[in-house]
PDB file of C-alpha atoms and ligand atoms in Angstrom:
ATOM      1  CA  MET U  12       0.102  -0.113  -0.123  1.00  0.00           C
ATOM      2  CA  LYS U  13       2.782   2.390   0.961  1.00  0.00           C
ATOM      3  CA  ALA U  14       4.343   1.700  -2.604  1.00  0.00           C
ATOM      4  CA  VAL U  15       1.369   2.283  -4.170  1.00  0.00           C
ATOM      5  CA  VAL U  16       1.132   6.069  -2.286  1.00  0.00           C
ATOM      6  CA  SER U  17       4.485   6.684  -3.400  1.00  0.00           C
ATOM      7  CA  THR U  18       3.912   5.724  -6.987  1.00  0.00           C
ATOM      8  CA  LEU U  19       0.645   7.999  -7.073  1.00  0.00           C
ATOM      9  CA  ILE U  20       2.738  10.806  -5.856  1.00  0.00           C
ATOM     10  CA  LEU U  21       5.696  10.103  -7.609  1.00  0.00           C
ATOM     11  CA  VAL U  22       3.463  10.459 -10.663  1.00  0.00           C
ATOM     12  CA  GLY U  23       1.614  13.494  -9.608  1.00  0.00           C
ATOM     13  CA  VAL U  24       5.058  15.237  -8.894  1.00  0.00           C
ATOM     14  CA  LEU U  25       6.332  13.930 -12.563  1.00  0.00           C
ATOM     15  CA  SER U  26       3.160  15.396 -14.394  1.00  0.00           C
ATOM     16  CA  ALA U  27       3.411  18.432 -12.468  1.00  0.00           C
ATOM     17  CA  THR U  28       7.005  18.955 -13.555  1.00  0.00           C
ATOM     18  CA  ALA U  29       6.402  18.086 -17.216  1.00  0.00           C
ATOM     19  CA  ALA U  30       3.349  20.840 -16.967  1.00  0.00           C
ATOM     20  CA  ASP U  31       5.334  23.723 -15.045  1.00  0.00           C
ATOM     21  CA  ALA U  32       8.778  22.759 -16.885  1.00  0.00           C
ATOM     22  CA  GLN U  33       8.786  26.279 -18.223  1.00  0.00           C
ATOM     23  CA  GLN U  34       8.249  28.674 -15.593  1.00  0.00           C
ATOM     24  CA  ALA U  35       9.194  26.030 -12.796  1.00  0.00           C
ATOM     25  CA  PRO U  36      12.675  27.534 -11.133  1.00  0.00           C
ATOM     26  CA  THR U  37      15.349  25.157 -11.559  1.00  0.00           C
ATOM     27  CA  GLU U  38      17.671  24.502  -8.373  1.00  0.00           C
ATOM     28  CA  PRO U  39      21.341  25.985  -9.980  1.00  0.00           C
ATOM     29  CA  GLN U  40      23.667  22.892 -10.530  1.00  0.00           C
ATOM     30  CA  ILE U  41      27.510  23.765 -11.127  1.00  0.00           C
ATOM     31  CA  ARG U  42      28.796  22.655 -14.243  1.00  0.00           C
ATOM     32  CA  THR U  43      32.511  21.806 -14.558  1.00  0.00           C
ATOM     33  CA  GLU U  44      34.919  22.249 -17.674  1.00  0.00           C
ATOM     34  CA  LYS U  45      38.419  21.551 -18.219  1.00  0.00           C
ATOM     35  CA  LEU U  46      40.550  24.133 -19.687  1.00  0.00           C
ATOM     36  CA  ALA U  47      44.218  23.151 -19.114  1.00  0.00           C
ATOM     37  CA  GLU U  48      45.683  20.177 -16.845  1.00  0.00           C
ATOM     38  CA  ASN U  49      45.004  21.753 -13.014  1.00  0.00           C
ATOM     39  CA  VAL U  50      42.863  24.380 -14.350  1.00  0.00           C
ATOM     40  CA  TYR U  51      38.808  24.385 -14.601  1.00  0.00           C
ATOM     41  CA  VAL U  52      36.123  26.684 -14.854  1.00  0.00           C
ATOM     42  CA  LEU U  53      32.903  26.214 -12.959  1.00  0.00           C
ATOM     43  CA  PHE U  54      29.266  27.369 -14.190  1.00  0.00           C
ATOM     44  CA  GLY U  55      26.461  27.714 -11.719  1.00  0.00           C
ATOM     45  CA  GLU U  56      24.556  30.897 -10.584  1.00  0.00           C
ATOM     46  CA  GLY U  57      26.592  34.020 -10.742  1.00  0.00           C
ATOM     47  CA  GLY U  58      30.199  34.895 -12.161  1.00  0.00           C
ATOM     48  CA  ASN U  59      32.108  32.166 -13.900  1.00  0.00           C
ATOM     49  CA  ILE U  60      34.734  30.338 -10.949  1.00  0.00           C
ATOM     50  CA  GLY U  61      38.467  29.762 -12.402  1.00  0.00           C
ATOM     51  CA  VAL U  62      39.779  26.807 -10.208  1.00  0.00           C
ATOM     52  CA  THR U  63      43.672  25.478  -9.809  1.00  0.00           C
ATOM     53  CA  VAL U  64      44.027  22.377  -8.491  1.00  0.00           C
ATOM     54  CA  GLY U  65      47.350  20.756  -7.583  1.00  0.00           C
ATOM     55  CA  ALA U  66      49.513  19.378  -4.867  1.00  0.00           C
ATOM     56  CA  ASP U  67      49.958  22.555  -3.498  1.00  0.00           C
ATOM     57  CA  GLY U  68      46.130  22.788  -2.789  1.00  0.00           C
ATOM     58  CA  VAL U  69      43.049  24.690  -4.446  1.00  0.00           C
ATOM     59  CA  ALA U  70      42.705  28.058  -5.582  1.00  0.00           C
ATOM     60  CA  ILE U  71      39.483  29.337  -6.775  1.00  0.00           C
ATOM     61  CA  ILE U  72      38.673  32.899  -8.376  1.00  0.00           C
ATOM     62  CA  ASP U  73      35.397  34.105  -7.603  1.00  0.00           C
ATOM     63  CA  ASP U  74      32.538  32.271  -5.440  1.00  0.00           C
ATOM     64  CA  GLN U  75      29.048  33.329  -6.898  1.00  0.00           C
ATOM     65  CA  PHE U  76      26.440  33.279  -4.011  1.00  0.00           C
ATOM     66  CA  ASP U  77      26.485  32.322  -0.443  1.00  0.00           C
ATOM     67  CA  ARG U  78      23.966  29.550  -1.542  1.00  0.00           C
ATOM     68  CA  MET U  79      26.175  28.107  -4.392  1.00  0.00           C
ATOM     69  CA  ALA U  80      28.843  27.584  -1.759  1.00  0.00           C
ATOM     70  CA  PRO U  81      28.335  24.130  -0.687  1.00  0.00           C
ATOM     71  CA  LYS U  82      27.691  23.398  -4.460  1.00  0.00           C
ATOM     72  CA  ILE U  83      30.867  25.071  -5.017  1.00  0.00           C
ATOM     73  CA  ARG U  84      32.884  22.877  -2.471  1.00  0.00           C
ATOM     74  CA  ALA U  85      31.014  19.884  -3.762  1.00  0.00           C
ATOM     75  CA  ALA U  86      32.153  20.788  -7.502  1.00  0.00           C
ATOM     76  CA  VAL U  87      36.116  21.266  -6.311  1.00  0.00           C
ATOM     77  CA  ALA U  88      36.137  18.323  -4.154  1.00  0.00           C
ATOM     78  CA  LEU U  89      35.394  15.821  -7.307  1.00  0.00           C
ATOM     79  CA  LEU U  90      38.424  17.495  -8.759  1.00  0.00           C
ATOM     80  CA  SER U  91      40.661  17.925  -5.312  1.00  0.00           C
ATOM     81  CA  ASP U  92      40.736  16.431  -1.911  1.00  0.00           C
ATOM     82  CA  LYS U  93      42.837  19.491  -1.170  1.00  0.00           C
ATOM     83  CA  PRO U  94      41.150  22.456   0.966  1.00  0.00           C
ATOM     84  CA  ILE U  95      40.394  25.560  -1.126  1.00  0.00           C
ATOM     85  CA  ARG U  96      43.472  27.764   0.220  1.00  0.00           C
ATOM     86  CA  PHE U  97      42.801  31.074  -1.552  1.00  0.00           C
ATOM     87  CA  VAL U  98      39.945  32.449  -2.882  1.00  0.00           C
ATOM     88  CA  ILE U  99      40.587  35.687  -5.260  1.00  0.00           C
ATOM     89  CA  ASN U 100      37.655  38.417  -6.108  1.00  0.00           C
ATOM     90  CA  THR U 101      37.956  39.719  -9.460  1.00  0.00           C
ATOM     91  CA  HIS U 102      36.010  42.370  -8.130  1.00  0.00           C
ATOM     92  CA  TRP U 103      33.486  43.323  -5.282  1.00  0.00           C
ATOM     93  CA  HIS U 104      29.847  42.566  -6.703  1.00  0.00           C
ATOM     94  CA  GLY U 105      27.809  39.917  -4.562  1.00  0.00           C
ATOM     95  CA  ASP U 106      27.443  37.245  -7.568  1.00  0.00           C
ATOM     96  CA  HIS U 107      31.213  36.936  -7.639  1.00  0.00           C
ATOM     97  CA  THR U 108      32.021  37.860  -3.663  1.00  0.00           C
ATOM     98  CA  GLY U 109      28.870  35.768  -2.429  1.00  0.00           C
ATOM     99  CA  GLY U 110      30.512  32.672  -1.150  1.00  0.00           C
ATOM    100  CA  ASN U 111      33.336  34.769   0.369  1.00  0.00           C
ATOM    101  CA  ALA U 112      31.765  33.929   4.024  1.00  0.00           C
ATOM    102  CA  ALA U 113      31.429  30.455   3.785  1.00  0.00           C
ATOM    103  CA  MET U 114      34.723  30.076   2.073  1.00  0.00           C
ATOM    104  CA  GLY U 115      36.391  32.105   4.935  1.00  0.00           C
ATOM    105  CA  ARG U 116      35.079  30.276   7.607  1.00  0.00           C
ATOM    106  CA  ILE U 117      36.566  27.031   6.029  1.00  0.00           C
ATOM    107  CA  GLY U 118      39.620  28.801   6.470  1.00  0.00           C
ATOM    108  CA  SER U 119      40.264  30.138   2.681  1.00  0.00           C
ATOM    109  CA  VAL U 120      42.367  33.017   2.325  1.00  0.00           C
ATOM    110  CA  ILE U 121      40.947  36.181   0.419  1.00  0.00           C
ATOM    111  CA  VAL U 122      42.711  37.678  -1.779  1.00  0.00           C
ATOM    112  CA  ALA U 123      41.478  41.052  -3.757  1.00  0.00           C
ATOM    113  CA  HIS U 124      42.131  44.884  -4.871  1.00  0.00           C
ATOM    114  CA  GLY U 125      41.800  47.332  -1.976  1.00  0.00           C
ATOM    115  CA  ASN U 126      38.727  48.375  -3.564  1.00  0.00           C
ATOM    116  CA  VAL U 127      36.970  45.459  -2.989  1.00  0.00           C
ATOM    117  CA  ARG U 128      37.665  44.986   0.942  1.00  0.00           C
ATOM    118  CA  LYS U 129      36.804  48.913   0.818  1.00  0.00           C
ATOM    119  CA  ARG U 130      33.370  48.469  -1.026  1.00  0.00           C
ATOM    120  CA  MET U 131      32.075  45.444   0.831  1.00  0.00           C
ATOM    121  CA  SER U 132      33.214  46.982   4.231  1.00  0.00           C
ATOM    122  CA  ALA U 133      30.282  49.616   3.739  1.00  0.00           C
ATOM    123  CA  GLU U 134      26.312  49.714   3.180  1.00  0.00           C
ATOM    124  CA  SER U 135      26.183  50.757  -0.728  1.00  0.00           C
ATOM    125  CA  VAL U 136      23.447  51.209  -2.883  1.00  0.00           C
ATOM    126  CA  SER U 137      23.628  48.813  -6.242  1.00  0.00           C
ATOM    127  CA  GLY U 138      24.445  50.198  -9.377  1.00  0.00           C
ATOM    128  CA  LEU U 139      22.377  47.705 -10.824  1.00  0.00           C
ATOM    129  CA  ASN U 140      19.048  48.228  -9.081  1.00  0.00           C
ATOM    130  CA  GLY U 141      19.190  50.706  -6.805  1.00  0.00           C
ATOM    131  CA  ASN U 142      18.947  48.148  -3.837  1.00  0.00           C
ATOM    132  CA  VAL U 143      20.514  48.573  -0.805  1.00  0.00           C
ATOM    133  CA  ILE U 144      23.570  46.354  -0.231  1.00  0.00           C
ATOM    134  CA  PRO U 145      24.312  45.759   3.254  1.00  0.00           C
ATOM    135  CA  ALA U 146      27.852  45.645   4.715  1.00  0.00           C
ATOM    136  CA  ALA U 147      29.647  42.019   4.385  1.00  0.00           C
ATOM    137  CA  PRO U 148      30.124  39.764   7.222  1.00  0.00           C
ATOM    138  CA  PRO U 149      33.982  40.182   8.765  1.00  0.00           C
ATOM    139  CA  GLU U 150      34.603  36.606   7.293  1.00  0.00           C
ATOM    140  CA  ALA U 151      33.769  37.396   3.958  1.00  0.00           C
ATOM    141  CA  LEU U 152      36.439  40.203   3.534  1.00  0.00           C
ATOM    142  CA  PRO U 153      39.858  39.777   1.833  1.00  0.00           C
ATOM    143  CA  VAL U 154      42.357  39.315   4.380  1.00  0.00           C
ATOM    144  CA  VAL U 155      45.135  39.813   1.329  1.00  0.00           C
ATOM    145  CA  THR U 156      45.111  43.244  -0.525  1.00  0.00           C
ATOM    146  CA  PHE U 157      46.973  44.440  -3.148  1.00  0.00           C
ATOM    147  CA  ASP U 158      47.542  48.067  -5.207  1.00  0.00           C
ATOM    148  CA  GLN U 159      48.786  46.670  -8.380  1.00  0.00           C
ATOM    149  CA  SER U 160      49.389  43.373  -8.744  1.00  0.00           C
ATOM    150  CA  VAL U 161      50.180  39.931  -6.742  1.00  0.00           C
ATOM    151  CA  SER U 162      51.074  36.912  -7.818  1.00  0.00           C
ATOM    152  CA  LEU U 163      50.434  32.885  -6.215  1.00  0.00           C
ATOM    153  CA  HIS U 164      53.002  30.384  -6.851  1.00  0.00           C
ATOM    154  CA  LEU U 165      50.751  27.165  -6.971  1.00  0.00           C
ATOM    155  CA  ASN U 166      50.619  23.727  -8.830  1.00  0.00           C
ATOM    156  CA  GLY U 167      53.541  24.514 -10.997  1.00  0.00           C
ATOM    157  CA  ASP U 168      52.198  28.037 -12.226  1.00  0.00           C
ATOM    158  CA  THR U 169      51.829  31.441 -11.127  1.00  0.00           C
ATOM    159  CA  LEU U 170      48.655  33.360 -11.480  1.00  0.00           C
ATOM    160  CA  ASP U 171      49.458  36.808 -12.024  1.00  0.00           C
ATOM    161  CA  VAL U 172      46.474  38.775 -10.415  1.00  0.00           C
ATOM    162  CA  THR U 173      46.572  42.012 -12.169  1.00  0.00           C
ATOM    163  CA  HIS U 174      44.341  45.394 -11.217  1.00  0.00           C
ATOM    164  CA  VAL U 175      43.035  46.904 -14.456  1.00  0.00           C
ATOM    165  CA  ASP U 176      41.612  50.390 -13.275  1.00  0.00           C
ATOM    166  CA  ASN U 177      37.822  52.105 -13.494  1.00  0.00           C
ATOM    167  CA  ALA U 178      36.904  49.507 -15.891  1.00  0.00           C
ATOM    168  CA  HIS U 179      34.119  47.560 -14.718  1.00  0.00           C
ATOM    169  CA  THR U 180      34.250  48.706 -11.039  1.00  0.00           C
ATOM    170  CA  ASP U 181      37.100  50.481  -9.511  1.00  0.00           C
ATOM    171  CA  GLY U 182      38.405  47.352  -8.234  1.00  0.00           C
ATOM    172  CA  ASP U 183      38.840  44.743 -10.949  1.00  0.00           C
ATOM    173  CA  ALA U 184      41.368  41.930 -11.385  1.00  0.00           C
ATOM    174  CA  VAL U 185      42.529  39.903 -14.264  1.00  0.00           C
ATOM    175  CA  ILE U 186      44.194  36.335 -13.511  1.00  0.00           C
ATOM    176  CA  ARG U 187      46.572  34.800 -15.508  1.00  0.00           C
ATOM    177  CA  PHE U 188      47.686  31.471 -15.454  1.00  0.00           C
ATOM    178  CA  ARG U 189      51.257  32.110 -17.043  1.00  0.00           C
ATOM    179  CA  ASN U 190      51.876  28.184 -17.969  1.00  0.00           C
ATOM    180  CA  ALA U 191      48.391  27.230 -18.424  1.00  0.00           C
ATOM    181  CA  ASN U 192      47.950  29.821 -20.824  1.00  0.00           C
ATOM    182  CA  VAL U 193      44.504  31.154 -19.382  1.00  0.00           C
ATOM    183  CA  LEU U 194      42.767  34.219 -18.268  1.00  0.00           C
ATOM    184  CA  HIS U 195      40.250  35.173 -16.370  1.00  0.00           C
ATOM    185  CA  MET U 196      38.532  38.628 -17.203  1.00  0.00           C
ATOM    186  CA  GLY U 197      35.814  38.880 -14.348  1.00  0.00           C
ATOM    187  CA  ASP U 198      33.157  41.204 -15.374  1.00  0.00           C
ATOM    188  CA  THR U 199      35.812  43.393 -17.625  1.00  0.00           C
ATOM    189  CA  PHE U 200      33.984  40.806 -20.134  1.00  0.00           C
ATOM    190  CA  PHE U 201      30.868  39.773 -20.650  1.00  0.00           C
ATOM    191  CA  ASN U 202      30.863  37.288 -23.184  1.00  0.00           C
ATOM    192  CA  GLY U 203      27.661  37.273 -25.987  1.00  0.00           C
ATOM    193  CA  PHE U 204      25.578  40.302 -24.552  1.00  0.00           C
ATOM    194  CA  TYR U 205      26.047  44.073 -23.523  1.00  0.00           C
ATOM    195  CA  PRO U 206      27.991  44.314 -20.465  1.00  0.00           C
ATOM    196  CA  PHE U 207      27.022  46.104 -17.001  1.00  0.00           C
ATOM    197  CA  ILE U 208      29.126  48.944 -16.240  1.00  0.00           C
ATOM    198  CA  ASP U 209      28.799  49.922 -12.710  1.00  0.00           C
ATOM    199  CA  THR U 210      29.781  53.906 -12.791  1.00  0.00           C
ATOM    200  CA  SER U 211      28.584  54.387  -9.487  1.00  0.00           C
ATOM    201  CA  SER U 212      31.550  51.822  -8.116  1.00  0.00           C
ATOM    202  CA  GLY U 213      34.194  53.690 -10.240  1.00  0.00           C
ATOM    203  CA  GLY U 214      33.559  51.562 -13.895  1.00  0.00           C
ATOM    204  CA  SER U 215      33.448  53.564 -17.210  1.00  0.00           C
ATOM    205  CA  VAL U 216      33.051  52.407 -20.647  1.00  0.00           C
ATOM    206  CA  THR U 217      35.871  54.591 -21.732  1.00  0.00           C
ATOM    207  CA  GLY U 218      38.300  52.595 -19.118  1.00  0.00           C
ATOM    208  CA  LEU U 219      36.489  49.617 -19.869  1.00  0.00           C
ATOM    209  CA  VAL U 220      37.682  49.895 -23.652  1.00  0.00           C
ATOM    210  CA  ALA U 221      41.470  50.975 -22.580  1.00  0.00           C
ATOM    211  CA  THR U 222      41.530  47.944 -20.191  1.00  0.00           C
ATOM    212  CA  LEU U 223      40.453  45.815 -23.201  1.00  0.00           C
ATOM    213  CA  ASP U 224      43.164  47.014 -25.639  1.00  0.00           C
ATOM    214  CA  ARG U 225      46.035  46.329 -22.677  1.00  0.00           C
ATOM    215  CA  VAL U 226      44.637  42.739 -22.109  1.00  0.00           C
ATOM    216  CA  LEU U 227      44.346  42.092 -25.927  1.00  0.00           C
ATOM    217  CA  LEU U 228      48.220  43.177 -26.542  1.00  0.00           C
ATOM    218  CA  THR U 229      48.850  39.913 -23.662  1.00  0.00           C
ATOM    219  CA  VAL U 230      46.819  37.026 -25.218  1.00  0.00           C
ATOM    220  CA  ASP U 231      47.468  34.631 -28.197  1.00  0.00           C
ATOM    221  CA  ASP U 232      45.226  32.597 -30.359  1.00  0.00           C
ATOM    222  CA  ASN U 233      45.752  29.626 -27.793  1.00  0.00           C
ATOM    223  CA  THR U 234      44.395  31.698 -25.073  1.00  0.00           C
ATOM    224  CA  LYS U 235      41.520  30.333 -23.052  1.00  0.00           C
ATOM    225  CA  ILE U 236      39.662  33.298 -21.552  1.00  0.00           C
ATOM    226  CA  ILE U 237      37.040  33.096 -19.056  1.00  0.00           C
ATOM    227  CA  PRO U 238      34.495  36.066 -19.012  1.00  0.00           C
ATOM    228  CA  GLY U 239      32.717  36.844 -15.723  1.00  0.00           C
ATOM    229  CA  HIS U 240      29.983  35.927 -17.685  1.00  0.00           C
ATOM    230  CA  GLY U 241      28.950  33.689 -20.826  1.00  0.00           C
ATOM    231  CA  PRO U 242      31.002  30.714 -22.408  1.00  0.00           C
ATOM    232  CA  VAL U 243      34.627  30.072 -22.302  1.00  0.00           C
ATOM    233  CA  SER U 244      36.086  32.210 -25.149  1.00  0.00           C
ATOM    234  CA  THR U 245      39.217  33.303 -27.428  1.00  0.00           C
ATOM    235  CA  LYS U 246      41.025  35.862 -28.420  1.00  0.00           C
ATOM    236  CA  ALA U 247      38.752  36.629 -31.535  1.00  0.00           C
ATOM    237  CA  ASP U 248      36.016  36.431 -29.242  1.00  0.00           C
ATOM    238  CA  LEU U 249      37.523  39.823 -26.785  1.00  0.00           C
ATOM    239  CA  GLN U 250      38.548  41.323 -29.748  1.00  0.00           C
ATOM    240  CA  ALA U 251      34.737  41.417 -30.934  1.00  0.00           C
ATOM    241  CA  TYR U 252      33.573  42.577 -27.853  1.00  0.00           C
ATOM    242  CA  ARG U 253      36.184  45.354 -27.376  1.00  0.00           C
ATOM    243  CA  ASP U 254      35.423  46.406 -31.172  1.00  0.00           C
ATOM    244  CA  MET U 255      31.649  46.282 -30.312  1.00  0.00           C
ATOM    245  CA  LEU U 256      31.977  48.740 -26.854  1.00  0.00           C
ATOM    246  CA  ALA U 257      34.353  51.110 -28.842  1.00  0.00           C
ATOM    247  CA  THR U 258      32.369  51.522 -31.720  1.00  0.00           C
ATOM    248  CA  VAL U 259      29.228  52.627 -29.761  1.00  0.00           C
ATOM    249  CA  ARG U 260      31.190  54.438 -27.482  1.00  0.00           C
ATOM    250  CA  GLU U 261      32.470  56.236 -30.128  1.00  0.00           C
ATOM    251  CA  ARG U 262      28.788  56.728 -31.943  1.00  0.00           C
ATOM    252  CA  VAL U 263      27.591  57.919 -28.564  1.00  0.00           C
ATOM    253  CA  LEU U 264      30.411  60.252 -27.674  1.00  0.00           C
ATOM    254  CA  LYS U 265      29.507  61.804 -30.975  1.00  0.00           C
ATOM    255  CA  LEU U 266      25.974  62.607 -30.476  1.00  0.00           C
ATOM    256  CA  VAL U 267      26.571  63.495 -26.840  1.00  0.00           C
ATOM    257  CA  LYS U 268      29.266  66.175 -28.109  1.00  0.00           C
ATOM    258  CA  ALA U 269      26.691  67.571 -30.363  1.00  0.00           C
ATOM    259  CA  GLY U 270      24.369  68.090 -27.393  1.00  0.00           C
ATOM    260  CA  LYS U 271      21.821  65.874 -27.977  1.00  0.00           C
ATOM    261  CA  THR U 272      19.386  64.287 -25.028  1.00  0.00           C
ATOM    262  CA  GLN U 273      19.364  60.979 -23.915  1.00  0.00           C
ATOM    263  CA  GLU U 274      16.028  60.795 -25.761  1.00  0.00           C
ATOM    264  CA  GLN U 275      17.486  62.114 -29.315  1.00  0.00           C
ATOM    265  CA  VAL U 276      20.345  59.191 -28.664  1.00  0.00           C
ATOM    266  CA  LEU U 277      18.156  56.124 -27.755  1.00  0.00           C
ATOM    267  CA  ALA U 278      16.216  57.668 -31.158  1.00  0.00           C
ATOM    268  CA  ALA U 279      19.452  57.415 -33.550  1.00  0.00           C
ATOM    269  CA  GLN U 280      19.965  53.765 -32.394  1.00  0.00           C
ATOM    270  CA  PRO U 281      23.436  53.779 -31.864  1.00  0.00           C
ATOM    271  CA  THR U 282      23.485  49.796 -31.275  1.00  0.00           C
ATOM    272  CA  GLN U 283      21.314  48.716 -34.279  1.00  0.00           C
ATOM    273  CA  ASP U 284      23.899  47.105 -35.867  1.00  0.00           C
ATOM    274  CA  PHE U 285      25.054  45.171 -32.795  1.00  0.00           C
ATOM    275  CA  ASP U 286      21.710  44.288 -30.882  1.00  0.00           C
ATOM    276  CA  GLU U 287      21.091  41.129 -32.682  1.00  0.00           C
ATOM    277  CA  LYS U 288      24.568  39.611 -31.514  1.00  0.00           C
ATOM    278  CA  TRP U 289      24.777  41.799 -27.825  1.00  0.00           C
ATOM    279  CA  GLY U 290      21.706  42.862 -26.959  1.00  0.00           C
ATOM    280  CA  LYS U 291      19.646  39.815 -26.126  1.00  0.00           C
ATOM    281  CA  GLY U 292      21.451  39.467 -22.810  1.00  0.00           C
ATOM    282  CA  PHE U 293      19.595  40.978 -19.375  1.00  0.00           C
ATOM    283  CA  MET U 294      20.999  44.309 -20.653  1.00  0.00           C
ATOM    284  CA  LYS U 295      18.206  45.490 -23.199  1.00  0.00           C
ATOM    285  CA  PRO U 296      19.874  47.553 -25.681  1.00  0.00           C
ATOM    286  CA  ASP U 297      17.774  50.786 -24.587  1.00  0.00           C
ATOM    287  CA  VAL U 298      19.037  50.123 -21.378  1.00  0.00           C
ATOM    288  CA  TRP U 299      22.274  49.822 -21.992  1.00  0.00           C
ATOM    289  CA  VAL U 300      22.756  52.605 -24.461  1.00  0.00           C
ATOM    290  CA  GLY U 301      20.894  54.946 -21.714  1.00  0.00           C
ATOM    291  CA  ARG U 302      23.936  53.954 -19.335  1.00  0.00           C
ATOM    292  CA  VAL U 303      26.703  54.911 -21.662  1.00  0.00           C
ATOM    293  CA  TYR U 304      24.986  57.965 -22.519  1.00  0.00           C
ATOM    294  CA  VAL U 305      24.853  59.226 -18.823  1.00  0.00           C
ATOM    295  CA  ASP U 306      28.255  58.073 -18.358  1.00  0.00           C
ATOM    296  CA  LEU U 307      30.041  59.730 -21.300  1.00  0.00           C
ATOM    297  CA  LYS U 308      27.751  62.861 -20.769  1.00  0.00           C
ATOM    298  CA  ARG U 309      29.275  63.267 -17.452  1.00  0.00           C
ATOM    299  CA  GLU U 310      32.791  62.465 -18.651  1.00  0.00           C
ATOM    300  CA  VAL U 311      32.546  65.183 -21.089  1.00  0.00           C
ATOM    301  CA  GLU U 312      31.298  67.641 -18.265  1.00  0.00           C
ATOM    302  CA  ALA U 313      34.023  66.663 -15.964  1.00  0.00           C
ATOM    303  CA  ARG U 314      36.325  67.653 -18.641  1.00  0.00           C
ATOM    304  CA  LYS U 315      34.734  70.731 -19.344  1.00  0.00           C
ATOM    305  CA  VAL U 316      34.866  71.819 -15.357  1.00  0.00           C
ATOM    306  CA  ARG U 317      38.366  71.270 -15.584  1.00  0.00           C
ATOM    307  CA  LYS U 318      39.306  73.479 -18.495  1.00  0.00           C
TER     308      LYS U 318
HETATM  309 ZN1  LIG N  24      29.859  42.557 -11.795  1.00  0.00          ZN
END
């Protein structure tokens, strides 16, 4: 009898699942992709996670959300039985640092640019949606901070963590695996869609394009590039992203300098030829153009003030 009841319940669940398949929220899972000997990327919910494993232990780059921390640890445990010794944060946003507290509590040393610690230490307002973001608990804060760069010598490789200024935020770092020829870009690279540039955290489209120009000089056709969001990519993908940004920036800047209003800039559709490829992500074309406009207008006016 018990078995029959269970079967009925199971059937009920399956029918409901089939019917609600499109609406039902699915529990996010971690998917692991191998990029090189000892180097992996984990995809889940939030920013992409870089991983190095080996005799010296584990270091991860970013840790998504607090609720993902047990899943991240489980995914890492399938790759290595060693502890997560280091967590490197590419920047302060909660979809990249949300697991910090959980990692800090198990003894991982958190490494990030000084502005990451500074921004996480205080309550702030999200530049994306205006929500109040509380200060992070002490165990979530980076313990080792740097100003320009820091290198980790682990697992037969060197991870160069380099600050790039004024790009997605004012505390961004890109991480290069020297031997594995892998580069983690954090949110200076959204692969496949228009980016969120957090101007309220010191980011700017001008600084982002300059950063991408500098980074492109350091990669080759074999470099595996981990974006903050989107699939693993190549130099050609990064170049296409840079070219899109630079072109849109140039077009909007021209309109700003001509004294156009935001409405006039939107009406000019400066991203029209890019929308098919880049406009289908979370940042819709009009919203994105509006943000670029505000950013560049502020920049143009600031220069006027200085003159
Ligand atoms: Zn971000």
